[in-house]
Each structure stands twice: as structure tokens, then as C-alpha cells.
Amino acid sequence: MTDMLNEHLKRLKPYQKRICDGILPHYIGGAPCLGASEQTFENITPVDNSKLCDVARGSARDIDRASKAAEAAFPEWRKASGKARKQILHKIADLIVARGEEIALLECIDTGQTIRFMKAAAERSAANYRYFADRAPEAGDGLALPSEEHMNYTTRIPIGPVGVITPWNTPFMLSTWKIAPALAAGCSVVHKPAEWSPLTATILAEISQEAGLPEGLHNLVQGFGEDVGVALTEHEAIKAIAFVGESSTGSKIMAQGALGLKRVHFELGGKNPVIVFEDAALERALDAAIFMIYSLNGERCTSSSRLLVQRSIHDEFVTKLAKRVRNIRVGHPLDPETEIGPLIHPVHFDKVMSYRDIARSDGATVAVGGSRASFSGEGNFINATLFTDARSDMRIAQEEIFGPVLTVIPFEDEAEAIQIGNDVRYGLAGYLWTRDVGKAHRVAHALDAGMIWVNSQNIRHLPSPFGGAKMSGIGRDGGDYSFDFYMETKNVCIAFGDHRIPQLGVA
Ligand code: NAD
């Protein structure tokens, strides 16, 4: 055990005691509560699958109360000036920074994500609030669209109370990515976090309250998708659902919300290619390919889970890759040395592990890993895994594994790289490595994905659009795109003068 791990475990204790002793509550109408049913469920840590805490198990009645609280709070908040919204969102960002260590440490033991990345995720969460805080005063801005006899101008108005449903990978950061723009736009929120990672959602609700956000604007209901998730997507007070999670859940939510014509924004799964051409800066490409699949335990929607390598450099590239993958350090998530922590839950661990046998039976090679890490004890630790000799039609090349597992597929030329790149039902992200500018443009244009990075790993720029094509999503986050989702565009048309009005019923 390293000194730093010891130190982190020591620092974690008081935070853990404060939040995990007693029952982790909902926040409804600005106050913590245990909910109508008073039922609870157990939250475990992936480090050893022992119990971390009991969590209030929400019900449709809690969703009803939370949605009505959001509905009641909405009219005042939509009238609040952009400046007032800006100030309060900055205050939330300040408090996230102040509680950054607590957020990062708790996120690690709740999700298994490593401290080396969760510190940055807490900082990024504050940045999300600051970014949208600064844009709150201009959220309602629109266009002037003059015609010969009329002036048309547009404004945007907040859509109303919105439901935010988030997954368990980097849950705190993802929640802020949705809740900050919704509040900046003038909406109120009911948040349902994933049942496997409930801890930091409570901290965010506490921070909203501490920052003085008026009651009812940020409600939190803990619980399961099949009851509170369903109830939220069906509730008539909720005007839109911002959802991050699996594609199959997105389909269900669309059907559940159909009766109330809910607006939906979906950020879903991915099976993203990283394409390495023979003329690439190969060492940099290697670093980026490794980083984009093995960071965040591979539990990352934008992970580069398919490596497409040009056949002329394939063997040399894959030999170097395998050597590096063998060296990746699996360990306790609070140890700064750790590169891969435990997977979120035993159910997910079993799913990820099952792909070793699937790879073998499909005829691929398990070049590295595919095994429980020796560090493991009772936890969900898996070794970084590399499948080679794969074809695009294999399940390991088609299905989102959502773990530290990379599938390598060789290709001959540009046309085949594009064909394989697009040969999946997903279309979230694509990465490509080449020094040929023309080829970079052609391939970026030809890949069916919402986001392409050329000669780069995933670098997020907050004003730029984030989202997927095909089964990877509907809509975009980021900058003004977020406001477009949380707001209605209204057109006002004013006559300049006495233009002709058709007359009916004139004698
Ligand atoms: P999931 O779809 O199982 O669950 C996500 C959330 O939906 C949870 O809060 C869950 O309780 C809730 N839910 C489940 N069924 C529901 C229902 N019928 N109605 C309403 N809510 C319901 O996803 P997960 O396993 O928690 O997360 C992993 C998935 O998230 C992966 O597919 C990953 O790619 C995706 N993801 C996508 C992005 C992106 O930006 N595209 C980002 C992060 C994660």
C-alpha cells in the first residue's frame, strides 16, 4: 500500500462517515427526505463489494412530489434575471471547488474510478457551472429576421421543469453537464442518478441548497430506473428529459414519454473507432489509443474501443501496444499510481469478463488480459485486455463492452478503414491519425459519427457540440446547443405598417 493511498483512505473516512452513516436521502423542495415508501436499497463499493450505505428508494409518489416542487419553483426562476442566475451558478461552482476533494474521494469508492482522473472530473464539474453561469444572461437571445413588410425576431424561453437521468460512469461530472445548462436557461430540475452510484448526486443537491438556489429548482430522487425512472419520464409536469445511458434505455424512455410528447435529448452508447494510418505520428497515436480505452476503466462512452490499424504497420504497432497494455497498473482507486480501478458492479464485471470467451469462440486472440486482476480480493478488478486478429463482424467488434477492453482490426486502405469504421450501429465518436491533411478531411467527412478527433485524444471544448449519430444519441450538448434543448424558440412577427390584409365578408 503506498503512502498516498493510506493518506487518501484517512482523508476519505470523515467524508464517508458523514454521507454514509444514516440513509442517503432524496432532496425534494430544497430539503432532504426519505420518501413516501421509506424503503431503502443497499449501495456497495466496487473495491470489495461491501456495503457503503443504505439509500432511500424512491417511488412514483416521490417523483410526483419532486416534479410538482419543480413546477411550483419554475415561474419565479424563469423570471429571475440572467445576472441573478449567473451569480448563483458561480456560487455553486465555488462550493464544488471547495468540496472537490470530498467529491473526488467519494466518487472513487462509489464507482471504482481512479483518483488520478476524478480530481480532474471534480474541477471540470465546476467549470461546467462557470461556463453556463457566464452564458445565462444571453440564454434568451435570438435572431432578427426582417422581411419586406415585417420584422421577425426570435427569443428563447425556458421549456419548464426537466428530468435529468444519469448513468454511473463519472456520475458527478455528467450530472453537472446537464443540470448547469438547465438552471442557466431558467428551467427547474428533477434529477435521477444511477442506482449503482448515488453518493455524489446527494452532494450536488446539498451544494445547490448551500449556494442558496431557491427551493424546488434542484430536486433529487434516488432509486431504480424501472420505477422512479419510468415515473419521471411519464410525469405530466416534466417537459423534457435529458438522458445519458444505454441505447436500449433511450428507446424505452422515448416510448414512455411519447404520450406526453416529451422532448428528449439522448447521449447513448458507442463503439468508437481509432483509425491509425501508416503515415501517422505512431508514438503519439499509440499513447492516445491506449489512453482513450484504458482511462476511466474503459467505462467511457467516447472510449476508442476499436483500433483499426493499417496492415503495413499492424504487426509492429500491435507488438508495442501489447507491451504497454501488459504494464497498465490495476489497483485501488484511491492510489495515485493506479491506472485502472475496479469495475462498477459485479454484474458489469461479469458482462465485461464474458467477452473473453466470446472473443475466443469467434476466432480472435486474447493477446493480453481477459482475466481477474491478482490485486482483486473481493473487488471487481480486471486486467487491461487486448483482443487481436479480430474481424468487424465479431461481437467484440460490434457490441459496447464498456470496460478496459480493446479490439484490434487490421485494414488495407482508406476505403476499407471508412467501411469498417462505419460498420456498427453506433456513431458517437471517431479518432483518426494521419499526417496527410487531405486524407484527414476525407475520412473525418466520411465517418458517420457526431464527433471526430484528428491526431488527438478526446479533448472537450465546452462551446463545441457533443453528441452522437445513429444509435449513439439524439441532440447535442455544449454551448448554445444546450440552451436549444432546454428552451423553446419563440418567433415574434411585427408589421412595419399598412401591408395588405385579405378581406373576407366584405359586402
Ligand atoms: P443505463 O441506461 O442502464 O442507465 C442510465 C440511467 O437510466 C440510470 O439512472 C437508470 O436507473 C435509468 N433507467 C434505466 N431504465 C430506465 C427507464 N426505463 N426509464 C427511465 N430511466 C431508466 O446506463 P448505465 O449502464 O447506467 O450507463 C452506461 C451507458 O451510458 C453506456 O451505454 C454508455 O455508453 C452510456 N453513456 C453515454 C454517454 C454519452 O455522452 N453518449 C456518456 C456516458 C455514458
Short mmCIF file of N, CA, C and O in Angstrom, two decimals, residues 307-398:
data_model
loop_
_atom_site.label_atom_id
_atom_site.label_comp_id
_atom_site.label_asym_id
_atom_site.label_seq_id
_atom_site.Cartn_x
_atom_site.Cartn_y
_atom_site.Cartn_z
N LEU A 307 -9.67 -0.50 -32.41
CA LEU A 307 -8.45 0.05 -33.00
C LEU A 307 -8.31 -0.51 -34.41
O LEU A 307 -8.14 -1.72 -34.58
N LEU A 308 -8.40 0.37 -35.39
CA LEU A 308 -8.24 -0.04 -36.80
C LEU A 308 -6.84 0.38 -37.23
O LEU A 308 -6.52 1.58 -37.24
N VAL A 309 -6.00 -0.61 -37.55
CA VAL A 309 -4.60 -0.31 -37.89
C VAL A 309 -4.32 -0.75 -39.31
O VAL A 309 -4.66 -1.88 -39.70
N GLN A 310 -3.65 0.13 -40.07
CA GLN A 310 -3.31 -0.21 -41.45
C GLN A 310 -2.37 -1.42 -41.46
O GLN A 310 -1.42 -1.51 -40.65
N ARG A 311 -2.64 -2.35 -42.38
CA ARG A 311 -1.95 -3.64 -42.34
C ARG A 311 -0.43 -3.51 -42.43
O ARG A 311 0.31 -4.24 -41.78
N SER A 312 0.06 -2.49 -43.19
CA SER A 312 1.51 -2.34 -43.38
C SER A 312 2.25 -2.07 -42.07
O SER A 312 3.45 -2.34 -41.96
N ILE A 313 1.57 -1.48 -41.08
CA ILE A 313 2.24 -1.18 -39.79
C ILE A 313 1.64 -2.01 -38.65
O ILE A 313 2.02 -1.85 -37.48
N HIS A 314 0.70 -2.87 -39.00
CA HIS A 314 -0.10 -3.57 -37.97
C HIS A 314 0.76 -4.32 -36.95
O HIS A 314 0.66 -4.11 -35.74
N ASP A 315 1.66 -5.19 -37.44
CA ASP A 315 2.36 -6.08 -36.51
C ASP A 315 3.25 -5.30 -35.54
O ASP A 315 3.25 -5.55 -34.33
N GLU A 316 3.96 -4.32 -36.10
CA GLU A 316 4.87 -3.53 -35.26
C GLU A 316 4.07 -2.72 -34.23
O GLU A 316 4.42 -2.67 -33.04
N PHE A 317 2.97 -2.11 -34.70
CA PHE A 317 2.16 -1.28 -33.82
C PHE A 317 1.54 -2.13 -32.70
O PHE A 317 1.56 -1.76 -31.52
N VAL A 318 1.03 -3.28 -33.07
CA VAL A 318 0.34 -4.13 -32.08
C VAL A 318 1.33 -4.73 -31.08
O VAL A 318 1.00 -4.89 -29.90
N THR A 319 2.54 -5.02 -31.52
CA THR A 319 3.56 -5.52 -30.59
C THR A 319 3.85 -4.48 -29.51
O THR A 319 3.89 -4.79 -28.31
N LYS A 320 4.03 -3.23 -29.95
CA LYS A 320 4.29 -2.16 -28.98
C LYS A 320 3.09 -1.95 -28.06
O LYS A 320 3.23 -1.73 -26.86
N LEU A 321 1.92 -2.00 -28.67
CA LEU A 321 0.68 -1.81 -27.91
C LEU A 321 0.56 -2.88 -26.81
O LEU A 321 0.31 -2.56 -25.64
N ALA A 322 0.77 -4.12 -27.18
CA ALA A 322 0.60 -5.23 -26.22
C ALA A 322 1.56 -5.05 -25.04
O ALA A 322 1.18 -5.29 -23.88
N LYS A 323 2.78 -4.60 -25.35
CA LYS A 323 3.76 -4.41 -24.28
C LYS A 323 3.26 -3.36 -23.28
O LYS A 323 3.34 -3.55 -22.07
N ARG A 324 2.74 -2.28 -23.81
CA ARG A 324 2.24 -1.21 -22.93
C ARG A 324 1.02 -1.69 -22.14
O ARG A 324 0.86 -1.37 -20.96
N VAL A 325 0.13 -2.41 -22.80
CA VAL A 325 -1.11 -2.83 -22.13
C VAL A 325 -0.79 -3.77 -20.96
O VAL A 325 -1.41 -3.68 -19.90
N ARG A 326 0.22 -4.62 -21.17
CA ARG A 326 0.63 -5.53 -20.08
C ARG A 326 1.10 -4.76 -18.85
O ARG A 326 1.01 -5.23 -17.73
N ASN A 327 1.63 -3.54 -19.09
CA ASN A 327 2.18 -2.74 -17.98
C ASN A 327 1.15 -1.92 -17.23
O ASN A 327 1.48 -1.28 -16.24
N ILE A 328 -0.07 -1.86 -17.74
CA ILE A 328 -1.07 -0.97 -17.12
C ILE A 328 -1.38 -1.45 -15.70
O ILE A 328 -1.64 -2.63 -15.48
N ARG A 329 -1.33 -0.49 -14.77
CA ARG A 329 -1.44 -0.86 -13.34
C ARG A 329 -2.89 -0.88 -12.87
O ARG A 329 -3.60 0.13 -12.94
N VAL A 330 -3.30 -2.05 -12.41
CA VAL A 330 -4.64 -2.21 -11.83
C VAL A 330 -4.48 -2.09 -10.32
O VAL A 330 -3.54 -2.66 -9.76
N GLY A 331 -5.38 -1.34 -9.68
CA GLY A 331 -5.21 -1.23 -8.24
C GLY A 331 -6.34 -0.49 -7.56
O GLY A 331 -7.41 -0.25 -8.17
N HIS A 332 -6.08 -0.13 -6.32
CA HIS A 332 -7.09 0.57 -5.52
C HIS A 332 -7.37 1.93 -6.18
O HIS A 332 -6.43 2.65 -6.54
N PRO A 333 -8.63 2.31 -6.29
CA PRO A 333 -8.93 3.57 -6.98
C PRO A 333 -8.36 4.81 -6.30
O PRO A 333 -8.18 5.84 -6.96
N LEU A 334 -8.07 4.72 -5.01
CA LEU A 334 -7.54 5.90 -4.31
C LEU A 334 -6.02 5.96 -4.34
O LEU A 334 -5.43 6.89 -3.79
N ASP A 335 -5.38 4.99 -4.96
CA ASP A 335 -3.93 5.02 -5.09
C ASP A 335 -3.57 5.82 -6.36
O ASP A 335 -3.99 5.44 -7.45
N PRO A 336 -2.84 6.91 -6.21
CA PRO A 336 -2.50 7.73 -7.39
C PRO A 336 -1.72 6.96 -8.45
O PRO A 336 -1.67 7.37 -9.62
N GLU A 337 -1.09 5.84 -8.05
CA GLU A 337 -0.35 5.03 -9.03
C GLU A 337 -1.29 4.23 -9.93
O GLU A 337 -0.92 3.79 -11.02
N THR A 338 -2.51 4.01 -9.46
CA THR A 338 -3.44 3.13 -10.18
C THR A 338 -3.89 3.75 -11.49
O THR A 338 -4.24 4.92 -11.54
N GLU A 339 -3.89 2.91 -12.53
CA GLU A 339 -4.37 3.37 -13.83
C GLU A 339 -5.76 2.81 -14.13
O GLU A 339 -6.56 3.44 -14.81
N ILE A 340 -6.05 1.60 -13.65
CA ILE A 340 -7.40 1.03 -13.79
C ILE A 340 -7.88 0.58 -12.42
O ILE A 340 -7.21 -0.20 -11.73
N GLY A 341 -9.05 1.06 -12.02
CA GLY A 341 -9.66 0.65 -10.76
C GLY A 341 -10.68 -0.45 -11.02
O GLY A 341 -10.81 -0.95 -12.14
N PRO A 342 -11.44 -0.83 -9.98
CA PRO A 342 -12.43 -1.90 -10.15
C PRO A 342 -13.62 -1.43 -10.97
O PRO A 342 -13.99 -0.26 -10.92
N LEU A 343 -14.25 -2.36 -11.70
CA LEU A 343 -15.45 -2.02 -12.47
C LEU A 343 -16.62 -1.83 -11.51
O LEU A 343 -16.66 -2.42 -10.43
N ILE A 344 -17.57 -1.05 -11.94
CA ILE A 344 -18.61 -0.52 -11.05
C ILE A 344 -19.34 -1.55 -10.19
O ILE A 344 -19.62 -1.31 -9.03
N HIS A 345 -19.62 -2.74 -10.73
CA HIS A 345 -20.55 -3.66 -10.05
C HIS A 345 -20.24 -5.09 -10.50
O HIS A 345 -19.80 -5.29 -11.64
N PRO A 346 -20.49 -6.09 -9.65
CA PRO A 346 -20.21 -7.47 -10.08
C PRO A 346 -20.97 -7.86 -11.35
O PRO A 346 -20.45 -8.63 -12.16
N VAL A 347 -22.17 -7.34 -11.52
CA VAL A 347 -22.95 -7.67 -12.73
C VAL A 347 -22.22 -7.15 -13.97
O VAL A 347 -22.10 -7.84 -14.99
N HIS A 348 -21.71 -5.93 -13.87
CA HIS A 348 -20.99 -5.36 -15.01
C HIS A 348 -19.65 -6.08 -15.20
O HIS A 348 -19.23 -6.32 -16.34
N PHE A 349 -19.00 -6.42 -14.09
CA PHE A 349 -17.75 -7.18 -14.16
C PHE A 349 -17.96 -8.48 -14.95
O PHE A 349 -17.19 -8.81 -15.86
N ASP A 350 -19.02 -9.20 -14.61
CA ASP A 350 -19.29 -10.48 -15.31
C ASP A 350 -19.55 -10.24 -16.79
O ASP A 350 -19.11 -11.02 -17.64
N LYS A 351 -20.25 -9.14 -17.10
CA LYS A 351 -20.53 -8.84 -18.51
C LYS A 351 -19.20 -8.60 -19.26
O LYS A 351 -18.95 -9.19 -20.31
N VAL A 352 -18.34 -7.77 -18.68
CA VAL A 352 -17.08 -7.44 -19.36
C VAL A 352 -16.23 -8.70 -19.50
O VAL A 352 -15.68 -8.99 -20.58
N MET A 353 -16.15 -9.50 -18.42
CA MET A 353 -15.34 -10.72 -18.46
C MET A 353 -15.85 -11.72 -19.50
O MET A 353 -15.07 -12.48 -20.08
N SER A 354 -17.16 -11.71 -19.73
CA SER A 354 -17.74 -12.71 -20.63
C SER A 354 -17.20 -12.56 -22.07
O SER A 354 -17.24 -13.51 -22.85
N TYR A 355 -16.69 -11.37 -22.38
CA TYR A 355 -16.21 -11.15 -23.75
C TYR A 355 -14.90 -11.90 -24.05
O TYR A 355 -14.54 -12.07 -25.21
N ARG A 356 -14.21 -12.37 -23.02
CA ARG A 356 -13.00 -13.17 -23.28
C ARG A 356 -13.40 -14.45 -24.03
O ARG A 356 -12.82 -14.78 -25.07
N ASP A 357 -14.41 -15.15 -23.51
CA ASP A 357 -14.83 -16.39 -24.17
C ASP A 357 -15.50 -16.12 -25.50
O ASP A 357 -15.36 -16.89 -26.45
N ILE A 358 -16.22 -14.99 -25.57
CA ILE A 358 -16.87 -14.63 -26.84
C ILE A 358 -15.78 -14.38 -27.89
O ILE A 358 -15.88 -14.85 -29.03
N ALA A 359 -14.72 -13.68 -27.49
CA ALA A 359 -13.61 -13.39 -28.42
C ALA A 359 -13.02 -14.71 -28.93
O ALA A 359 -12.82 -14.89 -30.14
N ARG A 360 -12.77 -15.62 -27.99
CA ARG A 360 -12.13 -16.89 -28.38
C ARG A 360 -13.04 -17.69 -29.30
O ARG A 360 -12.61 -18.21 -30.33
N SER A 361 -14.32 -17.77 -28.93
CA SER A 361 -15.20 -18.62 -29.75
C SER A 361 -15.43 -18.00 -31.13
O SER A 361 -15.72 -18.72 -32.08
N ASP A 362 -15.27 -16.67 -31.25
CA ASP A 362 -15.40 -16.04 -32.58
C ASP A 362 -14.11 -16.15 -33.40
O ASP A 362 -14.07 -15.74 -34.55
N GLY A 363 -13.03 -16.63 -32.77
CA GLY A 363 -11.78 -16.83 -33.52
C GLY A 363 -10.76 -15.72 -33.35
O GLY A 363 -9.74 -15.70 -34.03
N ALA A 364 -11.00 -14.78 -32.42
CA ALA A 364 -10.00 -13.73 -32.16
C ALA A 364 -8.97 -14.25 -31.15
O ALA A 364 -9.17 -15.32 -30.55
N THR A 365 -7.91 -13.48 -30.96
CA THR A 365 -6.87 -13.87 -30.00
C THR A 365 -6.97 -12.97 -28.76
O THR A 365 -7.09 -11.75 -28.90
N VAL A 366 -6.90 -13.58 -27.58
CA VAL A 366 -6.83 -12.77 -26.37
C VAL A 366 -5.34 -12.52 -26.14
O VAL A 366 -4.63 -13.33 -25.55
N ALA A 367 -4.85 -11.38 -26.64
CA ALA A 367 -3.41 -11.12 -26.63
C ALA A 367 -2.92 -10.72 -25.25
O ALA A 367 -1.80 -11.04 -24.85
N VAL A 368 -3.76 -9.97 -24.50
CA VAL A 368 -3.39 -9.53 -23.14
C VAL A 368 -4.65 -9.57 -22.28
O VAL A 368 -5.74 -9.22 -22.75
N GLY A 369 -4.49 -9.95 -21.02
CA GLY A 369 -5.57 -9.82 -20.03
C GLY A 369 -6.71 -10.79 -20.23
O GLY A 369 -6.51 -11.97 -20.46
N GLY A 370 -7.93 -10.26 -20.07
CA GLY A 370 -9.12 -11.11 -20.12
C GLY A 370 -9.30 -11.86 -18.82
O GLY A 370 -10.05 -12.82 -18.73
N SER A 371 -8.59 -11.41 -17.78
CA SER A 371 -8.60 -12.16 -16.52
C SER A 371 -8.85 -11.23 -15.34
O SER A 371 -8.63 -10.02 -15.43
N ARG A 372 -9.30 -11.83 -14.24
CA ARG A 372 -9.44 -11.09 -12.98
C ARG A 372 -8.04 -10.68 -12.52
O ARG A 372 -7.11 -11.48 -12.57
N ALA A 373 -7.90 -9.43 -12.08
CA ALA A 373 -6.57 -8.97 -11.68
C ALA A 373 -6.19 -9.57 -10.34
O ALA A 373 -7.05 -9.74 -9.46
N SER A 374 -4.92 -9.88 -10.15
CA SER A 374 -4.50 -10.57 -8.93
C SER A 374 -4.70 -9.68 -7.71
O SER A 374 -4.87 -10.16 -6.60
N PHE A 375 -4.73 -8.36 -7.92
CA PHE A 375 -4.94 -7.41 -6.83
C PHE A 375 -6.27 -7.65 -6.13
O PHE A 375 -6.47 -7.28 -4.99
N SER A 376 -7.17 -8.33 -6.85
CA SER A 376 -8.61 -8.21 -6.67
C SER A 376 -9.22 -8.41 -5.29
O SER A 376 -10.03 -7.63 -4.88
N GLY A 377 -8.87 -9.43 -4.53
CA GLY A 377 -9.65 -9.71 -3.33
C GLY A 377 -11.08 -9.97 -3.74
O GLY A 377 -11.36 -10.72 -4.66
N GLU A 378 -12.01 -9.27 -3.06
CA GLU A 378 -13.43 -9.46 -3.38
C GLU A 378 -13.92 -8.45 -4.41
O GLU A 378 -15.10 -8.41 -4.72
N GLY A 379 -13.03 -7.59 -4.88
CA GLY A 379 -13.49 -6.49 -5.76
C GLY A 379 -13.58 -6.88 -7.22
O GLY A 379 -13.25 -7.99 -7.62
N ASN A 380 -14.03 -5.89 -8.03
CA ASN A 380 -14.31 -6.17 -9.45
C ASN A 380 -13.13 -5.74 -10.34
O ASN A 380 -13.29 -4.94 -11.25
N PHE A 381 -11.94 -6.26 -10.03
CA PHE A 381 -10.73 -5.81 -10.73
C PHE A 381 -10.44 -6.69 -11.93
O PHE A 381 -10.34 -7.92 -11.81
N ILE A 382 -10.26 -6.05 -13.08
CA ILE A 382 -9.96 -6.81 -14.30
C ILE A 382 -8.68 -6.26 -14.91
O ILE A 382 -8.42 -5.05 -14.85
N ASN A 383 -7.89 -7.13 -15.49
CA ASN A 383 -6.67 -6.66 -16.16
C ASN A 383 -7.01 -6.01 -17.49
O ASN A 383 -7.97 -6.40 -18.16
N ALA A 384 -6.21 -5.01 -17.84
CA ALA A 384 -6.37 -4.39 -19.15
C ALA A 384 -6.31 -5.49 -20.20
O ALA A 384 -5.45 -6.36 -20.15
N THR A 385 -7.25 -5.45 -21.12
CA THR A 385 -7.45 -6.57 -22.05
C THR A 385 -7.32 -6.12 -23.50
O THR A 385 -7.80 -5.03 -23.86
N LEU A 386 -6.67 -6.98 -24.29
CA LEU A 386 -6.46 -6.66 -25.70
C LEU A 386 -6.83 -7.86 -26.56
O LEU A 386 -6.29 -8.96 -26.36
N PHE A 387 -7.77 -7.66 -27.47
CA PHE A 387 -8.14 -8.70 -28.42
C PHE A 387 -7.55 -8.35 -29.78
O PHE A 387 -7.74 -7.23 -30.26
N THR A 388 -6.86 -9.31 -30.39
CA THR A 388 -6.30 -9.07 -31.72
C THR A 388 -6.86 -10.11 -32.71
O THR A 388 -7.65 -10.97 -32.32
N ASP A 389 -6.45 -9.99 -33.96
CA ASP A 389 -6.92 -10.89 -35.03
C ASP A 389 -8.45 -10.89 -35.13
O ASP A 389 -9.07 -11.94 -35.34
N ALA A 390 -9.03 -9.71 -34.94
CA ALA A 390 -10.49 -9.63 -34.96
C ALA A 390 -10.99 -9.21 -36.35
O ALA A 390 -10.25 -8.62 -37.14
N ARG A 391 -12.24 -9.55 -36.60
CA ARG A 391 -12.93 -9.07 -37.82
C ARG A 391 -14.11 -8.20 -37.38
O ARG A 391 -14.64 -8.36 -36.29
N SER A 392 -14.54 -7.35 -38.29
CA SER A 392 -15.59 -6.40 -37.94
C SER A 392 -16.92 -7.07 -37.61
O SER A 392 -17.74 -6.50 -36.89
N ASP A 393 -17.14 -8.29 -38.13
CA ASP A 393 -18.43 -8.92 -37.86
C ASP A 393 -18.47 -9.66 -36.51
O ASP A 393 -19.49 -10.21 -36.12
N MET A 394 -17.37 -9.67 -35.78
CA MET A 394 -17.36 -10.36 -34.47
C MET A 394 -18.08 -9.52 -33.42
O MET A 394 -18.08 -8.29 -33.49
N ARG A 395 -18.61 -10.19 -32.41
CA ARG A 395 -19.32 -9.46 -31.36
C ARG A 395 -18.40 -8.48 -30.63
O ARG A 395 -18.82 -7.39 -30.24
N ILE A 396 -17.11 -8.84 -30.46
CA ILE A 396 -16.17 -7.94 -29.78
C ILE A 396 -15.91 -6.67 -30.58
O ILE A 396 -15.37 -5.70 -30.06
N ALA A 397 -16.29 -6.69 -31.87
CA ALA A 397 -16.11 -5.50 -32.71
C ALA A 397 -17.41 -4.74 -32.89
O ALA A 397 -17.42 -3.65 -33.47
N GLN A 398 -18.51 -5.31 -32.44
CA GLN A 398 -19.82 -4.71 -32.66
C GLN A 398 -20.49 -4.20 -31.38
O GLN A 398 -21.23 -3.23 -31.41
#
